[in-house]
Short mmCIF file of C-alpha atoms in Angstrom, two decimals:
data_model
loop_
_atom_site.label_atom_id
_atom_site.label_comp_id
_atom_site.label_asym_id
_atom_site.label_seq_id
_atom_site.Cartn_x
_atom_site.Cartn_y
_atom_site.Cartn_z
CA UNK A 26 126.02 106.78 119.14
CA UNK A 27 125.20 104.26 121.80
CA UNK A 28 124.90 104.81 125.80
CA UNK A 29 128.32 103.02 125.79
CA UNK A 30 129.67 106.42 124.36
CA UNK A 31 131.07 105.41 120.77
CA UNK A 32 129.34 104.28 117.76
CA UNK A 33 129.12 100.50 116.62
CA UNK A 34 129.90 99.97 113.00
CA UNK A 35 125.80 99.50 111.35
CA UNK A 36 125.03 96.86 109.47
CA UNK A 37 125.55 98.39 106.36
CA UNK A 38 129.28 99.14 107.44
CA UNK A 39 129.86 95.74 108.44
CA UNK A 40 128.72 94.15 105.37
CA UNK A 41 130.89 96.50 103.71
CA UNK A 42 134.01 95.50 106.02
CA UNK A 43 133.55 91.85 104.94
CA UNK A 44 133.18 92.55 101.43
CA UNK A 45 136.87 94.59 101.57
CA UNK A 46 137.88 91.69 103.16
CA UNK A 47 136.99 89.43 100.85
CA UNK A 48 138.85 90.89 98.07
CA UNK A 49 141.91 91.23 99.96
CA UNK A 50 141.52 93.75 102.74
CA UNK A 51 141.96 96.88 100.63
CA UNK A 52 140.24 99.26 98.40
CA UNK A 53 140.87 102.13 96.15
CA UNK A 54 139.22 104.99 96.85
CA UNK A 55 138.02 105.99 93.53
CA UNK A 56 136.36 102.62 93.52
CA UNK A 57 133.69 103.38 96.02
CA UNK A 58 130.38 104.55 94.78
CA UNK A 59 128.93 107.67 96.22
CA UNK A 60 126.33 105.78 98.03
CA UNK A 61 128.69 104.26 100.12
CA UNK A 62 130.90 107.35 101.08
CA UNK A 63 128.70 107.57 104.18
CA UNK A 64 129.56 104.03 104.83
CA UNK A 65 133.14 104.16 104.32
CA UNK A 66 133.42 107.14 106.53
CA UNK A 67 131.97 105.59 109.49
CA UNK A 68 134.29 102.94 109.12
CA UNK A 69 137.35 105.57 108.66
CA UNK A 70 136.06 106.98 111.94
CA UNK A 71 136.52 103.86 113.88
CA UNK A 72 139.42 103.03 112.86
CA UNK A 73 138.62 99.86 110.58
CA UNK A 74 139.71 101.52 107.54
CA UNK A 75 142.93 102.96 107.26
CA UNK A 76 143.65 105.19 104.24
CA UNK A 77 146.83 105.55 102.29
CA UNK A 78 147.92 109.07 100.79
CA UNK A 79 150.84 107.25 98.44
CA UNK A 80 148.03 105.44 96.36
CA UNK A 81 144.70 106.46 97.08
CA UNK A 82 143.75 103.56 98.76
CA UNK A 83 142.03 102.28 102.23
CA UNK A 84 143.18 98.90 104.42
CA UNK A 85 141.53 96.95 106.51
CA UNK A 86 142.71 96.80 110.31
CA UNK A 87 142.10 94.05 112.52
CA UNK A 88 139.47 95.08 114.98
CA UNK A 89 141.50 93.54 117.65
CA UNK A 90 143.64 96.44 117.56
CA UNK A 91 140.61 98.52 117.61
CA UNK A 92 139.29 97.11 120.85
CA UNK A 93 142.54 97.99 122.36
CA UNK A 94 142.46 101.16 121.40
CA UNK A 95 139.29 101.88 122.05
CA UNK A 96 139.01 99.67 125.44
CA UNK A 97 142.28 101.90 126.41
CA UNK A 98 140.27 105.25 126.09
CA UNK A 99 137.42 104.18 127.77
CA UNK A 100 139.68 102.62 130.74
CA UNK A 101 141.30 106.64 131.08
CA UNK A 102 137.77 108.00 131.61
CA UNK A 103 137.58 106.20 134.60
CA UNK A 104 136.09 103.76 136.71
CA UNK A 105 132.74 104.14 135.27
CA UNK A 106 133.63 103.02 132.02
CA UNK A 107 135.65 99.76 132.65
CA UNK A 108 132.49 97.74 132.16
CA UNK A 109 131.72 98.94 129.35
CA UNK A 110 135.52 98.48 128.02
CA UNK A 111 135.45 94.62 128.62
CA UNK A 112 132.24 94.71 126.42
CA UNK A 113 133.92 95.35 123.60
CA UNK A 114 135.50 91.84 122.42
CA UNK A 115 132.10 90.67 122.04
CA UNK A 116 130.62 93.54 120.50
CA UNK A 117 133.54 93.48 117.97
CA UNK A 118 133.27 89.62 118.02
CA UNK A 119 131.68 89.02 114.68
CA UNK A 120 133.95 91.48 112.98
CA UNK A 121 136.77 89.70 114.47
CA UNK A 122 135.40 86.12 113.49
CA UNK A 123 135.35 87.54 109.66
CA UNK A 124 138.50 88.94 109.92
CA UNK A 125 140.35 85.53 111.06
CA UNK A 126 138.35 83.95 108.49
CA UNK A 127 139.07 85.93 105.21
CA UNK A 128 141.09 84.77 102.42
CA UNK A 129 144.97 85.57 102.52
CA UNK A 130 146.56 86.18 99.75
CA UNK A 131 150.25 84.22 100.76
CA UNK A 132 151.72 80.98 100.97
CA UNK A 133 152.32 79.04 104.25
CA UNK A 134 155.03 77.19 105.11
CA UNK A 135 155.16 75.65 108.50
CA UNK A 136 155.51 79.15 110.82
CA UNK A 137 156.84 81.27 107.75
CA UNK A 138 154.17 82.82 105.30
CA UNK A 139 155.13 83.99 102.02
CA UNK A 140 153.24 87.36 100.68
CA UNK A 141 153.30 88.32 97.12
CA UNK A 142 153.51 91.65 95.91
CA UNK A 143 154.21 95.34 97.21
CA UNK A 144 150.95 96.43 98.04
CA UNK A 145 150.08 93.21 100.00
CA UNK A 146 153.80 93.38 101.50
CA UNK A 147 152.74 97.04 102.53
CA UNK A 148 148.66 95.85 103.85
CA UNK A 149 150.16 92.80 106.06
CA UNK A 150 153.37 95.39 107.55
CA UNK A 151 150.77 97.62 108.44
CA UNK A 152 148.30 94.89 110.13
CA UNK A 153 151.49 94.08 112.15
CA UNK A 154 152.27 97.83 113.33
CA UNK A 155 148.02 97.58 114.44
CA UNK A 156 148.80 94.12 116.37
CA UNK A 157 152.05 94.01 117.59
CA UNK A 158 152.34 97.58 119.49
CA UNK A 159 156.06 97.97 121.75
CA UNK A 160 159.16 97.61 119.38
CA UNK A 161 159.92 97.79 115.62
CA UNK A 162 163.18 97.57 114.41
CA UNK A 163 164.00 97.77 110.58
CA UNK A 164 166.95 97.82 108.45
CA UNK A 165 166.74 99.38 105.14
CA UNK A 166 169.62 99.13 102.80
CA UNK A 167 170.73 102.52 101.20
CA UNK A 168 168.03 104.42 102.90
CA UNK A 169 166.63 106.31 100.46
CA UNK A 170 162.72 106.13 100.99
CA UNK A 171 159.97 106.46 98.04
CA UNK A 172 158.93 110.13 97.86
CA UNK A 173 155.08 109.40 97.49
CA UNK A 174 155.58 107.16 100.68
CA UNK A 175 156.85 110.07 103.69
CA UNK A 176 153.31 111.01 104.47
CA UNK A 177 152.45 107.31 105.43
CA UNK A 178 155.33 106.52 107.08
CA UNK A 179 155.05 110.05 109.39
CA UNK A 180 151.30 109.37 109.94
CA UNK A 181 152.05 105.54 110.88
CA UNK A 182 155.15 106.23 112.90
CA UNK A 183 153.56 109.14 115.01
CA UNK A 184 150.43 106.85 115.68
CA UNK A 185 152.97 103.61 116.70
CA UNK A 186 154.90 106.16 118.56
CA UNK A 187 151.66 107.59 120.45
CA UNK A 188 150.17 103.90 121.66
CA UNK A 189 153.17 103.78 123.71
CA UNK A 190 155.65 102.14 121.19
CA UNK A 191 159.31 102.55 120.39
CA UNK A 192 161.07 102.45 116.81
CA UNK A 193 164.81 101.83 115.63
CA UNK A 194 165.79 102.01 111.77
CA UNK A 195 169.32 101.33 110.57
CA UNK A 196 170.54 102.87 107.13
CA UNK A 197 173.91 102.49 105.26
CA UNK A 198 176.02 105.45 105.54
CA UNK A 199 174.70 106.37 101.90
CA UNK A 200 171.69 108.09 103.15
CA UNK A 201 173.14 111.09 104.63
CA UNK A 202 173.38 111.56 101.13
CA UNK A 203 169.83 111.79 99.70
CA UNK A 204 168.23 114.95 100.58
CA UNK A 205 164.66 112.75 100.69
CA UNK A 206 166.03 110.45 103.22
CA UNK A 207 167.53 112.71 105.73
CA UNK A 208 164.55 115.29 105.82
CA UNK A 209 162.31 112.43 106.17
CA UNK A 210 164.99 110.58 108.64
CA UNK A 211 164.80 114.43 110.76
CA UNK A 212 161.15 114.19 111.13
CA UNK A 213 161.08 111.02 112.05
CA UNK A 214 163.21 111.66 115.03
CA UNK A 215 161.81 114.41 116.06
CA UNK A 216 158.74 112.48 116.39
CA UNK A 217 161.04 109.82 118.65
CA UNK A 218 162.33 107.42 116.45
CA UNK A 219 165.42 106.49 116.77
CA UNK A 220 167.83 106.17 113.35
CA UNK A 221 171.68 105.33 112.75
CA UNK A 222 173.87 104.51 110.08
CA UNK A 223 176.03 101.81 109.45
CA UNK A 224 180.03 101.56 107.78
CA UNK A 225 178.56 98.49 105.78
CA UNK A 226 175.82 96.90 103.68
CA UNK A 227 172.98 95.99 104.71
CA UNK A 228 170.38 93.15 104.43
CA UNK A 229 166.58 94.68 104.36
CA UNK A 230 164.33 93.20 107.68
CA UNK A 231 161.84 94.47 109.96
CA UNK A 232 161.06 92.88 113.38
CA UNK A 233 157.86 93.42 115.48
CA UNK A 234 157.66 92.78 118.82
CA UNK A 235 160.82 90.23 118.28
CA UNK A 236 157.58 87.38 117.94
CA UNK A 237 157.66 88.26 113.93
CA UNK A 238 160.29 89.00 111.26
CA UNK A 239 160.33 90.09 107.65
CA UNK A 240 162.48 89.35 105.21
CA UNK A 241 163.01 89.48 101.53
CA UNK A 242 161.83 86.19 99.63
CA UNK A 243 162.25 86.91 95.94
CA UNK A 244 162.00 90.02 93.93
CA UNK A 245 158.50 91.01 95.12
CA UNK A 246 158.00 88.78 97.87
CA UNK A 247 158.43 88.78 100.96
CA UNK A 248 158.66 86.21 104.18
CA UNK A 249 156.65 86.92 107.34
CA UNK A 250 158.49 84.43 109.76
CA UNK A 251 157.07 83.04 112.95
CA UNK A 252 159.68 80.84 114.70
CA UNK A 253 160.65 81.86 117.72
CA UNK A 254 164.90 80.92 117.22
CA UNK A 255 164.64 82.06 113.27
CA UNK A 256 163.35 85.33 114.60
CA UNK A 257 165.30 85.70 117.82
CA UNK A 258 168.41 85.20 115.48
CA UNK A 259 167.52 88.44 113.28
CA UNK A 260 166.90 90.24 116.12
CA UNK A 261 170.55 89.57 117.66
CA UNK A 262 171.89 89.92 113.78
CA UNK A 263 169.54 93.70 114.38
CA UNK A 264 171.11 94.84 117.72
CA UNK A 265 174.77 93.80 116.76
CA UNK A 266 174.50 96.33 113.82
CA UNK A 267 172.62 98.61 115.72
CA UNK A 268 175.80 98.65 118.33
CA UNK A 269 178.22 99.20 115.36
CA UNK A 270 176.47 101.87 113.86
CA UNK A 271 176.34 105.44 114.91
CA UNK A 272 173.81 108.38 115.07
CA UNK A 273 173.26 111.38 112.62
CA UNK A 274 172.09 114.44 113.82
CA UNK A 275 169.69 114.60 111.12
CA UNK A 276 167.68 117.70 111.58
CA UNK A 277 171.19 119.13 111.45
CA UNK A 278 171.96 117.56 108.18
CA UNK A 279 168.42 118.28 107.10
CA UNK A 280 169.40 122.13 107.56
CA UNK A 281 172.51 121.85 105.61
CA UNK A 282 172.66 121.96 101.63
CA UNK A 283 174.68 119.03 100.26
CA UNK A 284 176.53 118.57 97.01
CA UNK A 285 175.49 115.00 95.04
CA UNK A 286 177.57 112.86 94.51
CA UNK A 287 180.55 113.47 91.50
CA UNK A 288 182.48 111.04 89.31
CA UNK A 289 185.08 111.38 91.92
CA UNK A 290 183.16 110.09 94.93
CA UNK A 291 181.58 106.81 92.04
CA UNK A 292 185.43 106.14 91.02
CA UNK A 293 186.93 104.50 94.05
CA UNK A 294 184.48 102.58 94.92
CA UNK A 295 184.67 101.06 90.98
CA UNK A 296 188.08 100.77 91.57
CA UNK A 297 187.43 98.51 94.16
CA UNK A 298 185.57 96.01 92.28
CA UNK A 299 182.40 97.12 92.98
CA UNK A 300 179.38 97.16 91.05
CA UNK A 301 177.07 99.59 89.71
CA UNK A 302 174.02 98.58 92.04
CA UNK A 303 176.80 98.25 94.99
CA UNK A 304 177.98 101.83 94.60
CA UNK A 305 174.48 103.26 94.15
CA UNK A 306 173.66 101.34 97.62
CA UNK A 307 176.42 102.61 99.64
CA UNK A 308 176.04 106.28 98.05
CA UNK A 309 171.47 106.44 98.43
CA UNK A 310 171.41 107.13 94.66
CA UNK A 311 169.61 105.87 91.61
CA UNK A 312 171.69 103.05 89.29
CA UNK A 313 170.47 105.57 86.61
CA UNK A 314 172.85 108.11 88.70
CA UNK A 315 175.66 106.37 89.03
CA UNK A 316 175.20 104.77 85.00
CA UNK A 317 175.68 108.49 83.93
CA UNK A 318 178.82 108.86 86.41
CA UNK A 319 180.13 105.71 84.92
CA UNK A 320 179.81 107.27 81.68
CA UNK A 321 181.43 110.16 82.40
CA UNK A 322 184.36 108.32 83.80
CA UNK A 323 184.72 106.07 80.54
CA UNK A 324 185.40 109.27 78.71
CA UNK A 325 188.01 110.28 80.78
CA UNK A 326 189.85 107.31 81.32
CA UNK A 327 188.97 106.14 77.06
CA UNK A 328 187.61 102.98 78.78
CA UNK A 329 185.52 100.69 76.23
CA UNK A 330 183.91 98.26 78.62
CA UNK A 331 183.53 99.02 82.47
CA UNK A 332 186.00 95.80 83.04
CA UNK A 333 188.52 98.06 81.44
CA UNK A 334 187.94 101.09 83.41
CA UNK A 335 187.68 99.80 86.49
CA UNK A 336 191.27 98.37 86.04
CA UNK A 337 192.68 101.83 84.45
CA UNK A 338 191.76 103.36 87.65
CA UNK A 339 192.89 101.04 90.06
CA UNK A 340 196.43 101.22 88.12
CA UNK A 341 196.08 104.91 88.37
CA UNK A 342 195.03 104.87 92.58
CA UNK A 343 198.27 102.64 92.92
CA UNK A 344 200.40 105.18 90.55
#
């Protein structure tokens, strides 16, 4: 503890900091030896390290967003502590200097950078929530969320949500559907954010700040785009959904037991041509659900191929 009334990472801690850097801004918790638990902590207690529950890992955050937060506390406490705020870019300024200076671990192409691979997807999203701090939107296609994820997301949203920032997700209508999505989706706006539905598929993007967008780039990849016209573009695309969607009441739903879905809800939609990844989309469930609906419905109908049964039960809707 200093007389500026908060502790300053030790050298120790911020050789450690640049060596996480270094080899990509995260590490696994089970990787760190016991002499360095001290370490880590103080680190964790700043707010340089931020831990993740899904996979037992910790992330590097950009101390920028540190100094805010910290210069932000120190500016409440009054008038005696503003100098002491407008210290801290300097005291953080080495950290900072390393931090600009690490190895990434994408692609750049002119303003759009390409990032390879879930868990860096995840580490750069969340360095984005640190730095960019007034308005997410994101639009995720079916809705339903990974179950190991919820306690993240909560933690991330209610500490976005605190610093003075506002959310907005969009959903298809299939999640009202998944019992993991809507009790999720009911804390989540009871924390404040603010989640609809839409009649219609969906393409998967986040915008932060409407200065950066992300969008899918390959099958585990991801583009983190720049430009000021590509991004305001998916931010109009964003708030013309967002006007033709409507709100759930989903701590409502949340309190209500719902059936899953049946061969009869999985029929139509095959008898409208559509596939087996399209129906498990617009219904929140697993392809692996809807395989063993399809199934089911091929005995009924004595379909051999899925071809076949799809056109059995469109002739029997017209009949």
């Amino acid at each position: 503890m200093t007389d500026r009334g908060f502790t300053l990472p030790d050298a120790p801690a911020r050789a450690l900091y640049r060596r996480i850097l270094h080899t990509g801004g995260r590490i696994r918790i089970a990787d760190i030896p016991p002499e360095d638990a001290a370490t880590v902590q103080s680190l964790l207690d700043l707010g340089l390290l931020k831990p993740y529950v899904s996979d037992g890992s910790l992330s590097a955050v950009n101390p920028r967003s540190v100094t805010a937060r910290i210069g932000a506390d120190l500016r409440a406490a009054g008038t005696r502590l503003l100098r002491q705020a407008e210290e801290l870019p300097d005291l953080l300024g080495d950290l900072t200097a390393a931090y600009d200076s690490a190895p990434r671990d994408h692609a750049c192409t002119g303003s759009t950078h390409i990032v390879e691979g879930s868990e860096n997807i995840r580490h750069r999203i969340s360095q984005l929530s640190e730095e960019l701090l007034h308005e997410a939107l994101s639009v995720q296609p079916g809705g339903a969320r990974p179950p190991g994820a919820a306690d993240d997301i909560l933690d991330h949203s209610r500490r976005f949500l605190g610093l003075g920032g506002s959310i907005r997700t969009l959903y298809e209508s299939g999640a009202r559907l998944d019992p993991g999505t809507v009790q999720l989706a009911a804390r989540l706006t009871e924390l404040g954010c603010h989640i609809r539905v839409a009649p219609f598929a969906l393409p998967k993007m986040m915008v932060f700040d409407r200065t950066v967008a992300v969008i899918p780039a390959g099958a585990d990849a991801a583009a983190f785009v720049e430009d000021p016209a590509t991004v305001a573009f998916l931010t109009e695309v964003f708030e013309n959904y967002w006007r033709l969607a409507e709100g759930v009441n989903w701590s409502a739903l949340a309190d209500t037991p719902t059936d899953p879905a049946t061969p009869e809800q999985v029929g139509p939609l095959l008898a409208q041509g559509l596939t087996q990844r399209a129906i498990a989309t617009r219904l929140g469930l697993s392809e692996r659900t809807v395989a063993a609906h399809i199934a089911r419905l091929r005995e009924l109908y004595d379909a051999e191929t899925l071809f076949q049964l799809g056109w059995q039960m469109k002739g029997a809707r017209g009949a």
